[in-house]
Tab-separated table of C-alpha atoms and ligand atoms in Angstrom:
chain	number	residue	atom	x	y	z
A	1	MET	CA	20.107	4.720	12.949
A	2	SER	CA	16.667	3.699	12.657
A	3	ALA	CA	13.589	4.043	13.986
A	4	PHE	CA	12.411	1.756	16.887
A	5	PRO	CA	9.921	-0.488	15.116
A	6	ASP	CA	6.487	0.079	16.327
A	7	PHE	CA	3.118	-0.678	15.752
A	8	LEU	CA	0.732	1.305	14.217
A	9	PRO	CA	-2.143	2.416	17.132
A	10	TRP	CA	-4.662	0.150	15.033
A	11	GLN	CA	-2.193	-3.021	15.797
A	12	HIS	CA	-1.514	-3.011	19.137
A	13	ASP	CA	-4.298	-4.492	20.343
A	14	LEU	CA	-5.042	-8.091	17.196
A	15	ALA	CA	-0.186	-7.098	18.085
A	16	SER	CA	-1.123	-8.425	21.593
A	17	ALA	CA	-3.034	-10.980	21.770
A	18	TRP	CA	-1.482	-12.565	18.875
A	19	LEU	CA	1.810	-12.363	20.858
A	20	THR	CA	1.379	-13.223	23.957
A	21	GLN	CA	0.904	-17.074	22.614
A	22	ARG	CA	4.197	-17.123	21.615
A	23	GLU	CA	5.048	-19.938	23.163
A	24	ARG	CA	2.904	-21.548	21.156
A	25	PHE	CA	4.233	-19.755	17.855
A	26	ALA	CA	3.979	-21.583	14.396
A	27	HIS	CA	6.781	-21.406	13.097
A	28	ALA	CA	5.534	-19.372	9.872
A	29	TRP	CA	2.999	-16.852	9.830
A	30	LEU	CA	1.440	-15.518	6.409
A	31	ILE	CA	0.501	-11.227	7.962
A	32	HIS	CA	-1.976	-10.453	5.054
A	33	GLY	CA	-4.826	-7.238	4.198
A	34	MET	CA	-5.243	-4.783	2.243
A	35	PRO	CA	-1.835	-2.733	0.748
A	36	ASP	CA	-0.653	0.642	2.217
A	37	ILE	CA	-2.242	-0.806	6.191
A	38	GLY	CA	0.877	-1.326	7.500
A	39	LYS	CA	0.903	-4.588	7.102
A	40	GLN	CA	4.732	-4.700	6.786
A	41	ARG	CA	5.544	-2.334	9.942
A	42	PHE	CA	3.561	-5.115	11.487
A	43	ALA	CA	5.327	-8.330	10.637
A	44	LEU	CA	8.340	-6.233	11.475
A	45	ALA	CA	7.428	-4.791	15.628
A	46	ALA	CA	6.096	-8.327	15.898
A	47	ALA	CA	10.201	-9.429	14.893
A	48	ALA	CA	11.474	-6.969	17.658
A	49	SER	CA	8.267	-8.323	20.094
A	50	LEU	CA	9.305	-11.519	20.010
A	51	LEU	CA	13.153	-11.306	19.987
A	52	CYS	CA	13.030	-8.563	23.183
A	53	ALA	CA	14.375	-10.067	26.453
A	54	SER	CA	10.762	-8.209	28.084
A	55	PRO	CA	8.107	-8.171	26.387
A	56	ILE	CA	5.001	-6.093	27.828
A	57	ASP	CA	1.237	-7.621	27.241
A	58	GLY	CA	3.761	-9.937	24.439
A	59	LEU	CA	5.363	-6.521	22.721
A	60	ALA	CA	8.672	-5.011	22.532
A	61	CYS	CA	10.189	-3.001	26.004
A	62	GLY	CA	11.990	-0.855	24.009
A	63	GLN	CA	14.840	-0.977	26.862
A	64	CYS	CA	16.432	-4.219	26.533
A	65	GLN	CA	19.708	-5.062	24.651
A	66	ASP	CA	17.931	-6.789	22.365
A	67	CYS	CA	14.962	-4.424	21.670
A	68	GLN	CA	18.855	-1.435	21.709
A	69	TRP	CA	19.703	-3.849	18.639
A	70	ILE	CA	16.433	-4.083	17.228
A	71	ARG	CA	16.621	0.330	17.027
A	72	SER	CA	20.437	0.073	16.281
A	73	GLY	CA	19.210	-1.755	12.780
A	74	ASN	CA	21.842	-5.174	13.731
A	75	HIS	CA	19.918	-7.170	15.616
A	76	PRO	CA	22.064	-10.779	15.028
A	77	ASP	CA	18.612	-12.747	15.329
A	78	LEU	CA	16.787	-10.735	12.720
A	79	ARG	CA	17.005	-11.026	8.788
A	80	ARG	CA	14.750	-9.361	6.758
A	81	ILE	CA	13.879	-10.741	3.472
A	82	ARG	CA	12.879	-8.088	0.578
A	83	PRO	CA	14.002	-7.260	-2.656
A	84	ASP	CA	17.115	-4.768	-3.107
A	85	ALA	CA	15.391	-1.935	-4.470
A	86	VAL	CA	12.568	-1.932	-1.827
A	87	ALA	CA	16.749	-2.406	0.343
A	88	ALA	CA	17.752	0.271	-1.375
A	89	GLU	CA	14.410	2.289	-1.116
A	90	GLU	CA	14.701	1.990	2.858
A	91	GLY	CA	17.260	3.348	3.315
A	92	ILE	CA	18.642	1.521	4.922
A	93	ALA	CA	20.121	-0.500	2.251
A	94	GLN	CA	23.584	-0.824	4.534
A	95	SER	CA	22.477	-1.912	7.830
A	96	ALA	CA	24.123	-5.320	9.179
A	97	ASP	CA	20.767	-7.376	9.482
A	98	ASP	CA	20.695	-7.104	5.924
A	99	ALA	CA	20.079	-10.866	4.334
A	100	ALA	CA	22.076	-8.903	1.475
A	101	PRO	CA	22.962	-5.833	1.171
A	102	ALA	CA	22.585	-3.894	-1.968
A	103	THR	CA	25.190	-2.699	-3.846
A	104	SER	CA	24.493	-2.831	-7.258
A	105	LYS	CA	22.787	0.423	-9.341
A	106	ASN	CA	20.215	-1.897	-11.217
A	107	PRO	CA	18.803	-3.099	-7.127
A	108	SER	CA	16.819	-6.221	-8.528
A	109	ARG	CA	13.002	-5.837	-7.236
A	110	GLU	CA	12.613	-9.186	-6.882
A	111	ILE	CA	13.197	-11.867	-3.567
A	112	ARG	CA	16.479	-13.961	-4.533
A	113	ILE	CA	17.317	-17.834	-4.706
A	114	ASP	CA	20.873	-16.262	-2.853
A	115	GLN	CA	18.952	-14.741	-0.423
A	116	LEU	CA	17.830	-17.737	1.046
A	117	ARG	CA	20.200	-19.897	0.439
A	118	GLU	CA	22.956	-17.626	2.971
A	119	LEU	CA	20.040	-18.336	5.718
A	120	GLY	CA	21.862	-21.809	5.765
A	121	SER	CA	24.862	-20.900	8.102
A	122	TRP	CA	22.398	-18.473	9.803
A	123	PHE	CA	20.475	-21.481	10.629
A	124	ASN	CA	23.515	-23.259	11.831
A	125	THR	CA	24.010	-20.498	14.782
A	126	ALA	CA	23.461	-20.119	17.698
A	127	THR	CA	20.158	-17.318	18.799
A	128	HIS	CA	21.173	-14.775	21.181
A	129	ARG	CA	19.895	-16.151	24.731
A	130	GLY	CA	18.946	-18.808	22.918
A	131	GLY	CA	15.376	-16.700	21.815
A	132	TRP	CA	14.137	-16.646	18.406
A	133	ARG	CA	15.217	-16.337	15.301
A	134	VAL	CA	12.883	-14.247	13.051
A	135	ALA	CA	13.217	-13.944	9.743
A	136	VAL	CA	10.411	-11.227	8.087
A	137	LEU	CA	10.277	-11.231	4.690
A	138	TYR	CA	7.830	-8.959	2.637
A	139	PRO	CA	6.288	-8.569	0.032
A	140	ALA	CA	5.709	-12.363	-0.647
A	141	ARG	CA	4.422	-11.724	-4.398
A	142	ALA	CA	8.268	-11.317	-4.741
A	143	MET	CA	10.017	-14.348	-4.743
A	144	ASN	CA	10.099	-16.276	-8.202
A	145	VAL	CA	8.990	-19.603	-8.717
A	146	ILE	CA	12.966	-20.178	-7.419
A	147	SER	CA	13.227	-18.228	-4.534
A	148	ALA	CA	10.041	-20.152	-3.927
A	149	ASN	CA	10.638	-23.757	-3.949
A	150	ALA	CA	14.132	-23.213	-1.589
A	151	LEU	CA	11.506	-21.683	0.929
A	152	LEU	CA	9.725	-23.878	0.990
A	153	LYS	CA	12.467	-26.802	1.506
A	154	VAL	CA	13.212	-24.499	4.325
A	155	LEU	CA	9.307	-24.947	5.821
A	156	GLU	CA	9.425	-28.286	5.067
A	157	GLU	CA	11.967	-28.722	7.272
A	158	PRO	CA	11.832	-25.995	9.740
A	159	PRO	CA	14.462	-24.761	11.801
A	160	ALA	CA	14.600	-24.525	15.071
A	161	HIS	CA	13.121	-21.829	17.277
A	162	THR	CA	12.850	-20.161	14.361
A	163	VAL	CA	9.679	-17.914	12.464
A	164	PHE	CA	9.040	-16.854	9.065
A	165	LEU	CA	6.250	-14.152	8.670
A	166	LEU	CA	5.338	-13.364	5.136
A	167	VAL	CA	3.920	-10.135	4.231
A	168	ALA	CA	1.847	-10.285	0.955
A	169	ASP	CA	-1.971	-8.320	-0.337
A	170	ALA	CA	-3.819	-11.699	-0.595
A	171	PRO	CA	-2.787	-15.024	-0.136
A	172	ASP	CA	-3.414	-16.295	-3.800
A	173	GLN	CA	0.402	-14.602	-3.735
A	174	LEU	CA	1.346	-17.051	-2.600
A	175	LEU	CA	2.871	-20.994	-4.679
A	176	PRO	CA	-0.203	-23.159	-2.858
A	177	THR	CA	2.326	-25.274	-1.362
A	178	LEU	CA	4.240	-22.787	0.648
A	179	LEU	CA	0.079	-21.359	1.865
A	180	SER	CA	-0.046	-24.827	3.566
A	181	ARG	CA	2.848	-24.199	5.339
A	182	CYS	CA	2.107	-20.481	6.783
A	183	ARG	CA	-0.676	-20.670	9.230
A	184	ARG	CA	-2.162	-16.858	8.252
A	185	LEU	CA	-3.239	-14.108	10.447
A	186	PRO	CA	-5.505	-11.206	8.001
A	187	LEU	CA	-5.264	-7.755	9.117
A	188	PRO	CA	-8.539	-5.492	9.060
A	189	VAL	CA	-8.372	-2.647	7.716
A	190	PRO	CA	-8.283	0.992	10.481
A	191	PRO	CA	-11.127	2.053	11.194
A	192	VAL	CA	-12.243	5.279	9.940
A	193	GLN	CA	-11.880	6.881	13.073
A	194	ASP	CA	-8.497	5.211	14.155
A	195	SER	CA	-6.626	6.612	10.336
A	196	LEU	CA	-8.344	9.887	10.640
A	197	ASP	CA	-6.024	10.159	14.456
A	198	TRP	CA	-3.418	8.626	13.156
A	199	LEU	CA	-2.786	10.831	10.002
A	200	THR	CA	-3.848	14.368	12.518
A	201	GLY	CA	-1.168	12.858	14.536
A	202	GLN	CA	1.376	12.603	11.391
A	203	GLY	CA	0.733	16.227	10.450
A	204	VAL	CA	-1.672	16.401	7.822
A	205	ASP	CA	-4.003	18.370	7.276
A	206	LYS	CA	-7.661	17.749	6.035
A	207	PRO	CA	-6.761	13.900	6.803
A	208	ALA	CA	-10.776	12.810	5.948
A	209	ASP	CA	-10.139	14.082	2.420
A	210	TRP	CA	-6.421	12.290	2.254
A	211	LEU	CA	-7.660	9.174	3.227
A	212	ALA	CA	-10.814	9.249	0.833
A	213	ALA	CA	-8.370	9.973	-1.886
A	214	ALA	CA	-6.745	6.743	-1.076
A	215	SER	CA	-8.930	3.823	-0.144
A	216	GLN	CA	-9.037	4.396	3.303
A	217	ALA	CA	-5.845	3.104	3.437
A	218	PRO	CA	-4.349	5.196	6.575
A	219	LEU	CA	-0.195	4.797	4.844
A	220	ARG	CA	-0.968	5.785	1.162
A	221	ALA	CA	-3.352	8.784	2.269
A	222	TRP	CA	0.263	10.169	4.246
A	223	GLN	CA	2.043	9.174	1.313
A	224	MET	CA	-0.035	11.458	-0.954
A	225	ALA	CA	0.089	13.903	1.335
A	226	GLN	CA	3.296	13.975	1.448
A	227	ASP	CA	3.683	13.659	-2.830
A	228	ARG	CA	0.497	16.686	-3.371
A	229	GLU	CA	-0.392	19.930	-2.558
A	230	GLN	CA	-4.370	18.546	-2.435
A	231	ALA	CA	-5.623	15.014	-2.429
A	232	CYS	CA	-9.476	16.518	-5.184
A	233	PRO	CA	-6.626	18.705	-7.070
A	234	ASP	CA	-8.387	22.100	-7.944
A	235	TRP	CA	-7.757	20.969	-11.606
A	236	VAL	CA	-11.153	18.908	-10.907
A	237	SER	CA	-13.293	21.238	-9.943
A	238	ASP	CA	-12.694	23.729	-12.831
A	239	LEU	CA	-13.743	20.724	-14.828
A	240	LEU	CA	-16.944	20.802	-12.675
A	241	ARG	CA	-17.551	24.409	-12.895
A	242	LEU	CA	-17.073	24.305	-16.091
A	243	ALA	CA	-19.338	20.883	-17.263
A	244	ALA	CA	-22.252	22.678	-14.944
A	245	SER	CA	-21.600	26.255	-16.936
A	246	ASN	CA	-23.693	24.383	-19.279
A	247	ALA	CA	-21.096	26.218	-22.058
A	248	THR	CA	-22.190	24.787	-26.286
A	249	ASN	CA	-18.697	25.386	-26.223
A	250	PRO	CA	-16.750	25.635	-22.751
A	251	ASP	CA	-12.721	26.928	-22.519
A	252	LEU	CA	-10.595	24.205	-21.654
A	253	GLY	CA	-7.226	25.261	-22.359
A	254	ALA	CA	-6.342	26.189	-18.657
A	255	VAL	CA	-7.601	22.456	-17.522
A	256	ALA	CA	-6.279	20.990	-20.326
A	257	ASP	CA	-2.717	22.823	-20.207
A	258	ARG	CA	-2.363	21.140	-16.325
A	259	LEU	CA	-3.642	18.017	-17.452
A	260	GLU	CA	-0.574	17.952	-20.158
A	261	LYS	CA	1.811	18.102	-17.291
A	262	ILE	CA	0.282	15.156	-15.007
A	263	ALA	CA	0.575	10.934	-16.393
A	264	PRO	CA	-2.493	10.539	-18.031
A	265	GLU	CA	-2.773	7.871	-16.756
A	266	VAL	CA	-2.942	9.525	-12.683
A	267	TRP	CA	-5.207	11.938	-14.447
A	268	ILE	CA	-7.869	9.272	-15.999
A	269	ASP	CA	-7.667	7.725	-12.561
A	270	THR	CA	-9.152	10.995	-10.699
A	271	LEU	CA	-11.673	11.146	-13.786
A	272	GLN	CA	-12.552	7.425	-13.188
A	273	ARG	CA	-12.847	8.988	-9.218
A	274	LEU	CA	-15.133	11.429	-10.152
A	275	PHE	CA	-17.874	9.761	-11.972
A	276	VAL	CA	-17.288	6.837	-8.855
A	277	ASP	CA	-18.710	10.079	-6.960
A	278	LEU	CA	-21.467	10.932	-9.628
A	279	SER	CA	-22.888	8.050	-9.525
A	280	LEU	CA	-22.430	7.823	-6.182
A	281	ALA	CA	-24.414	11.540	-5.216
A	282	ARG	CA	-27.077	10.161	-8.519
A	283	HIS	CA	-28.641	7.682	-5.419
A	284	GLN	CA	-27.824	9.990	-2.940
A	285	LEU	CA	-24.735	8.403	-1.457
A	286	ALA	CA	-22.188	9.856	0.179
A	287	PRO	CA	-19.358	10.491	-2.404
A	288	ARG	CA	-16.374	7.560	-1.934
A	289	TYR	CA	-12.824	9.552	-3.197
A	290	PHE	CA	-13.731	13.434	-3.581
A	291	PRO	CA	-15.691	14.180	0.266
A	292	SER	CA	-15.411	18.141	-0.286
A	293	LEU	CA	-16.104	18.467	-3.856
A	294	GLN	CA	-18.920	20.986	-4.274
A	295	ALA	CA	-20.046	20.985	-7.531
A	296	LEU	CA	-20.938	17.901	-7.805
A	297	GLU	CA	-24.487	16.961	-6.942
A	298	PRO	CA	-26.459	19.903	-8.767
A	299	LEU	CA	-23.587	18.043	-11.903
A	300	ALA	CA	-25.373	14.228	-10.612
A	301	ALA	CA	-28.884	15.789	-10.847
A	302	ARG	CA	-29.235	15.919	-14.498
A	303	THR	CA	-26.662	13.833	-15.953
A	304	SER	CA	-27.866	10.689	-17.229
A	305	SER	CA	-26.570	7.034	-15.571
A	306	ARG	CA	-26.753	5.795	-19.200
A	307	ASN	CA	-24.043	8.549	-19.368
A	308	VAL	CA	-22.263	8.083	-16.430
A	309	ALA	CA	-22.077	4.841	-16.713
A	310	GLU	CA	-20.747	4.757	-20.039
A	311	ILE	CA	-18.316	7.471	-20.373
A	312	SER	CA	-16.896	5.062	-17.197
A	313	ARG	CA	-16.504	2.517	-18.959
A	314	TRP	CA	-14.792	4.404	-22.022
A	315	LEU	CA	-12.681	5.592	-19.731
A	316	ALA	CA	-11.368	2.752	-18.394
A	317	GLU	CA	-10.430	1.844	-21.793
A	318	GLN	CA	-8.287	4.611	-22.188
A	319	ARG	CA	-6.530	4.320	-19.453
A	320	ALA	CA	-5.501	1.194	-20.636
A	321	VAL	CA	-4.028	2.834	-23.779
A	322	ALA	CA	-3.176	5.783	-22.076
A	323	SER	CA	1.071	5.290	-21.300
A	324	HIS	CA	2.115	6.805	-24.761
A	325	PRO	CA	-0.442	8.529	-26.881
A	326	LEU	CA	1.049	10.303	-29.634
A	327	ASN	CA	-0.178	13.339	-28.964
A	328	THR	CA	-0.732	14.063	-25.401
A	329	ARG	CA	-2.157	17.652	-26.793
A	330	LEU	CA	-5.236	15.942	-28.715
A	331	PHE	CA	-6.118	13.292	-26.618
A	332	VAL	CA	-5.875	15.291	-23.306
A	333	HIS	CA	-8.637	17.107	-24.928
A	334	ALA	CA	-10.244	14.686	-26.466
A	335	VAL	CA	-10.734	12.842	-23.144
A	336	LEU	CA	-12.286	16.356	-21.662
A	337	GLN	CA	-14.798	16.908	-24.798
A	338	ARG	CA	-16.260	13.905	-24.239
A	339	VAL	CA	-16.368	13.701	-20.211
A	340	ILE	CA	-17.377	17.443	-20.818
A	341	GLN	CA	-20.076	15.937	-22.856
A	342	ALA	CA	-20.939	13.110	-20.470
A	343	CYS	CA	-22.327	15.664	-17.859
A	344	GLN	CA	-24.647	17.494	-19.971
A	345	PRO	CA	-28.565	17.452	-19.286
A	346	ALA	CA	-30.053	13.992	-20.318
A	347	THR	CA	-31.637	14.541	-23.170
A	348	VAL	CA	-36.043	13.495	-23.793
A	349	ALA	CA	-35.523	10.658	-26.566
B	1	ZN	ZN1	12.608	-5.305	25.057
């Protein structure tokens, strides 16, 4: 039994306004917006609302026969078209409304052409109560050229009573020909307070820290809070303390030990964010990623803009080559030493 797909709090008003016009609905929509703001959930909740027999303000009632079918994951007029790998991650790969259940050990990361071909027989089956038929396709970028062209053929002669809801981070992830067949529905970034309230409701402690660390994407913030112990890792504060100590050769051992156990792209990404915040602090602006980091301001006051710009550029280069350092320990120490140097007081030339 899967959970009923409902809208996230920041999606309610938009969804309700959009879905109350369902009698004059376009047959293909591209739902797009920043990653991790709940686009896929929006599309699935919209599908439920379109299939509901007695919607309230355009949204699914949660009670009728259709809604019960949705809840149990086997509404005959709903198809989810997504890569087998995504279906497997969702843990509901075998539910009956899959266009193609995942069976292989190495599930595909693409939307396959068979998944679109199989829709043919579905289009030829009468819908329950003569209502809508809804196909939710995500993520749209998982279509290769062949499956995208198969979808284009369908949309060129759309079957009656059928709505396609495509989900993408950005419209340019779709072929232009396909894009021209879709109406666009951009989803805005949720208001910060809505995200914070929702995260609190999900039991996330210090939601502002997580939301900042996730670049304001609430679903990503939630995921990070499940996966990590802290929004701003301990080693960041330790490193800043060392940088502020003015020791010419601070003992980097403890911080290096921590970093050696983390994937380089992850901790380099953290360092890059740290220098974004340092740069903002230099201009008396609020930090973007680590609002709770106390040690940043005194450091920002004394480092030079040139050093911050240089280390930021250098870190970006390191990140590009970081996935397989020849010697992890040497690499970690080299990066940490550069960071410490960049944080030293600007010398008068
Ligand atoms: Zn209903």
